[in-house]
CSV table of C-alpha atoms in Angstrom, one decimal:
chain,number,residue,atom,x,y,z
A,8,MET,CA,-14.2,-7.8,6.6
A,9,LYS,CA,-11.1,-6.1,5.7
A,10,ALA,CA,-10.3,-4.5,2.4
A,11,ARG,CA,-7.0,-3.1,1.4
A,12,VAL,CA,-6.8,-0.3,-1.3
A,13,PHE,CA,-3.6,0.5,-3.0
A,14,VAL,CA,-3.6,3.9,-4.9
A,15,THR,CA,-0.7,4.7,-7.2
A,16,LEU,CA,-0.1,7.4,-9.8
A,17,LYS,CA,-0.6,6.1,-13.3
A,18,GLU,CA,2.4,5.1,-15.1
A,19,SER,CA,2.4,8.1,-17.4
A,20,VAL,CA,2.3,10.6,-14.3
A,21,PHE,CA,5.6,11.8,-13.0
A,22,ASP,CA,6.2,10.7,-9.3
A,23,PRO,CA,8.5,13.4,-7.8
A,24,GLN,CA,8.2,11.8,-4.3
A,25,GLY,CA,9.3,8.4,-5.6
A,26,GLN,CA,12.1,10.0,-7.5
A,27,THR,CA,13.3,11.9,-4.4
A,28,ILE,CA,13.5,8.5,-2.4
A,29,ALA,CA,15.2,6.7,-5.3
A,30,ASP,CA,17.8,9.7,-5.3
A,31,ALA,CA,18.2,9.5,-1.5
A,32,LEU,CA,18.7,5.7,-1.8
A,33,HIS,CA,21.4,6.2,-4.5
A,34,THR,CA,23.3,8.7,-2.3
A,35,MET,CA,23.1,6.0,0.5
A,36,ASP,CA,24.8,3.4,-2.0
A,37,TYR,CA,21.8,1.5,-2.7
A,38,ASP,CA,22.5,1.5,-6.4
A,39,ARG,CA,20.6,-1.8,-6.8
A,40,VAL,CA,17.2,0.2,-6.3
A,41,ARG,CA,16.6,1.2,-9.8
A,42,ASN,CA,13.2,3.0,-9.5
A,43,VAL,CA,10.7,3.9,-6.7
A,44,ARG,CA,7.1,4.8,-7.0
A,45,GLN,CA,5.2,6.0,-3.9
A,46,GLY,CA,1.5,5.4,-3.4
A,47,LYS,CA,-1.0,5.4,-0.7
A,48,TYR,CA,-2.3,2.5,1.1
A,49,PHE,CA,-5.8,2.3,3.0
A,50,GLU,CA,-7.0,-0.5,5.3
A,51,LEU,CA,-10.8,-0.5,5.4
A,52,GLU,CA,-12.8,-2.3,8.0
A,53,LEU,CA,-16.1,-3.1,6.4
A,54,ASP,CA,-19.4,-4.1,8.0
A,55,VAL,CA,-20.4,-6.4,5.1
A,56,LYS,CA,-21.2,-10.1,4.9
A,57,THR,CA,-19.8,-11.2,1.5
A,58,VAL,CA,-16.3,-10.7,-0.2
A,59,ASP,CA,-18.3,-9.4,-3.1
A,60,ASP,CA,-20.1,-6.7,-1.1
A,61,ALA,CA,-16.8,-5.9,0.5
A,62,ARG,CA,-15.3,-5.5,-3.1
A,63,ALA,CA,-18.1,-3.4,-4.4
A,64,LEU,CA,-18.0,-1.1,-1.5
A,65,ALA,CA,-14.3,-0.7,-1.5
A,66,ASN,CA,-14.5,0.1,-5.1
A,67,GLU,CA,-17.1,2.7,-4.7
A,68,VAL,CA,-15.2,4.3,-1.9
A,69,ALA,CA,-12.0,4.4,-3.7
A,70,ASP,CA,-13.6,5.9,-6.7
A,71,ARG,CA,-15.4,8.6,-4.8
A,72,LEU,CA,-12.9,9.5,-2.1
A,73,LEU,CA,-9.6,7.6,-2.0
A,74,ALA,CA,-8.3,8.0,-5.5
A,75,ASN,CA,-8.3,10.8,-8.0
A,76,PRO,CA,-9.1,8.7,-11.2
A,77,VAL,CA,-7.6,11.3,-13.5
A,78,ILE,CA,-4.1,10.7,-12.4
A,79,GLU,CA,-4.2,7.6,-10.1
A,80,SER,CA,-5.2,4.1,-10.4
A,81,TYR,CA,-6.0,1.6,-7.6
A,82,ARG,CA,-6.1,-2.1,-6.7
A,83,ILE,CA,-8.3,-3.7,-4.1
A,84,ASP,CA,-7.6,-6.8,-2.0
A,85,VAL,CA,-10.2,-8.2,0.1
A,86,GLU,CA,-9.5,-10.5,3.0
A,87,ASP,CA,-12.2,-12.8,4.3
A,88,GLU,CA,-11.3,-13.2,8.0
A,89,THR,CA,-13.8,-16.0,8.4
A,90,ILE,CA,-11.6,-18.3,6.1
A,91,GLY,CA,-8.4,-16.3,6.3
A,92,VAL,CA,-7.8,-16.1,2.6
A,93,SER,CA,-7.1,-13.0,0.4
A,94,LYS,CA,-9.2,-12.8,-2.7
B,3,MET,CA,12.5,-7.7,-9.7
B,4,LYS,CA,9.8,-5.9,-8.1
B,5,ALA,CA,9.2,-5.3,-4.3
B,6,ARG,CA,6.0,-3.8,-2.7
B,7,VAL,CA,6.4,-2.3,0.8
B,8,PHE,CA,3.4,-1.4,2.9
B,9,VAL,CA,4.1,1.0,5.8
B,10,THR,CA,1.4,1.3,8.5
B,11,LEU,CA,1.2,3.1,11.9
B,12,LYS,CA,1.4,0.5,14.6
B,13,GLU,CA,-2.1,-0.5,16.0
B,14,SER,CA,-1.3,1.5,19.3
B,15,VAL,CA,-0.7,4.7,17.4
B,16,PHE,CA,-3.5,7.0,16.8
B,17,ASP,CA,-4.2,7.6,13.0
B,18,PRO,CA,-5.8,11.0,12.5
B,19,GLN,CA,-5.5,10.9,8.7
B,20,GLY,CA,-7.4,7.6,8.6
B,21,GLN,CA,-9.9,8.8,11.2
B,22,THR,CA,-10.6,11.9,9.1
B,23,ILE,CA,-11.3,9.7,6.0
B,24,ALA,CA,-13.6,7.5,8.0
B,25,ASP,CA,-15.5,10.6,9.3
B,26,ALA,CA,-15.8,11.8,5.7
B,27,LEU,CA,-17.1,8.6,4.6
B,28,HIS,CA,-19.7,8.7,7.4
B,29,THR,CA,-21.0,12.0,6.3
B,30,MET,CA,-21.1,10.5,2.8
B,31,ASP,CA,-23.6,7.8,4.3
B,32,TYR,CA,-20.9,5.1,3.9
B,33,ASP,CA,-21.9,3.7,7.4
B,34,ARG,CA,-20.7,0.3,6.6
B,35,VAL,CA,-17.2,1.4,6.6
B,36,ARG,CA,-16.4,0.9,10.3
B,37,ASN,CA,-12.8,2.0,10.3
B,38,VAL,CA,-9.9,3.2,8.2
B,39,ARG,CA,-6.2,3.3,8.6
B,40,GLN,CA,-3.9,5.1,6.1
B,41,GLY,CA,-0.5,4.0,5.3
B,42,LYS,CA,2.3,4.4,2.7
B,43,TYR,CA,2.8,2.1,-0.3
B,44,PHE,CA,6.1,1.8,-2.3
B,45,GLU,CA,6.9,-0.1,-5.4
B,46,LEU,CA,10.6,-0.7,-5.7
B,47,GLU,CA,12.3,-1.9,-8.8
B,48,LEU,CA,15.3,-3.9,-7.8
B,49,ASP,CA,18.3,-5.0,-9.8
B,50,VAL,CA,18.8,-8.3,-8.1
B,51,LYS,CA,18.7,-11.9,-9.1
B,52,THR,CA,16.9,-13.8,-6.5
B,53,VAL,CA,13.8,-13.5,-4.4
B,54,ASP,CA,15.8,-13.6,-1.3
B,55,ASP,CA,18.1,-10.9,-2.3
B,56,ALA,CA,15.0,-8.7,-3.2
B,57,ARG,CA,13.5,-9.4,0.1
B,58,ALA,CA,16.8,-8.6,2.0
B,59,LEU,CA,17.4,-5.4,0.1
B,60,ALA,CA,13.8,-4.3,0.5
B,61,ASN,CA,13.9,-5.0,4.3
B,62,GLU,CA,17.1,-2.9,4.6
B,63,VAL,CA,15.8,0.0,2.7
B,64,ALA,CA,12.4,0.0,4.6
B,65,ASP,CA,14.3,-0.1,7.9
B,66,ARG,CA,16.6,2.8,7.1
B,67,LEU,CA,14.5,5.0,5.0
B,68,LEU,CA,11.0,4.1,4.2
B,69,ALA,CA,9.5,3.4,7.7
B,70,ASN,CA,10.1,4.9,11.2
B,71,PRO,CA,10.4,1.6,13.3
B,72,VAL,CA,9.3,3.4,16.4
B,73,ILE,CA,5.8,4.1,15.3
B,74,GLU,CA,5.4,2.2,12.0
B,75,SER,CA,5.5,-1.4,10.9
B,76,TYR,CA,5.9,-2.6,7.4
B,77,ARG,CA,5.2,-5.7,5.4
B,78,ILE,CA,7.1,-6.6,2.1
B,79,ASP,CA,5.9,-8.6,-0.9
B,80,VAL,CA,8.2,-9.7,-3.6
B,81,GLU,CA,7.1,-10.3,-7.1
B,82,ASP,CA,9.3,-12.4,-9.2
B,83,GLU,CA,8.6,-11.4,-12.7
B,84,THR,CA,10.5,-14.3,-14.4
B,85,ILE,CA,7.8,-16.7,-12.9
B,86,GLY,CA,5.1,-14.1,-12.3
B,87,VAL,CA,4.3,-15.2,-8.6
B,88,SER,CA,4.1,-13.1,-5.5
B,89,LYS,CA,6.2,-14.5,-2.5
């Protein structure tokens, strides 16, 4: 089963990388891009049977390794390949 | 309107960062994590009126700045805040 983990800096944390991208886009005349936040994205291939197991495992892995809970938050999408639906 | 851009290395491109994360997880006894691919994630706040405009702008920005089309592919999700639905 596949789980997708999106890690972003919390809203209150300054994101210099995103700011730099936004500035670059403005110099390229993309003025309609108001703001950019950069994050990390992980695709995990999990050897589990149920969507609940996948979500629990992805949560644990995100908490322990992928995200720094002090400054980052994360969101998890689980894709059940057997029925092809994101949950 | 908000657009989310997910940039990942193409399947054929080796991902040492993801491999390192997978190895770290295996040493932490997360053997049920079979494989990890790392990518980048961008949240763009766009000053556009329609979902189509948002998608077109996000596409252009991803092509020109956010992704390297030689080795990376990307996916775009547009979230229409006025109706609160992802398209």
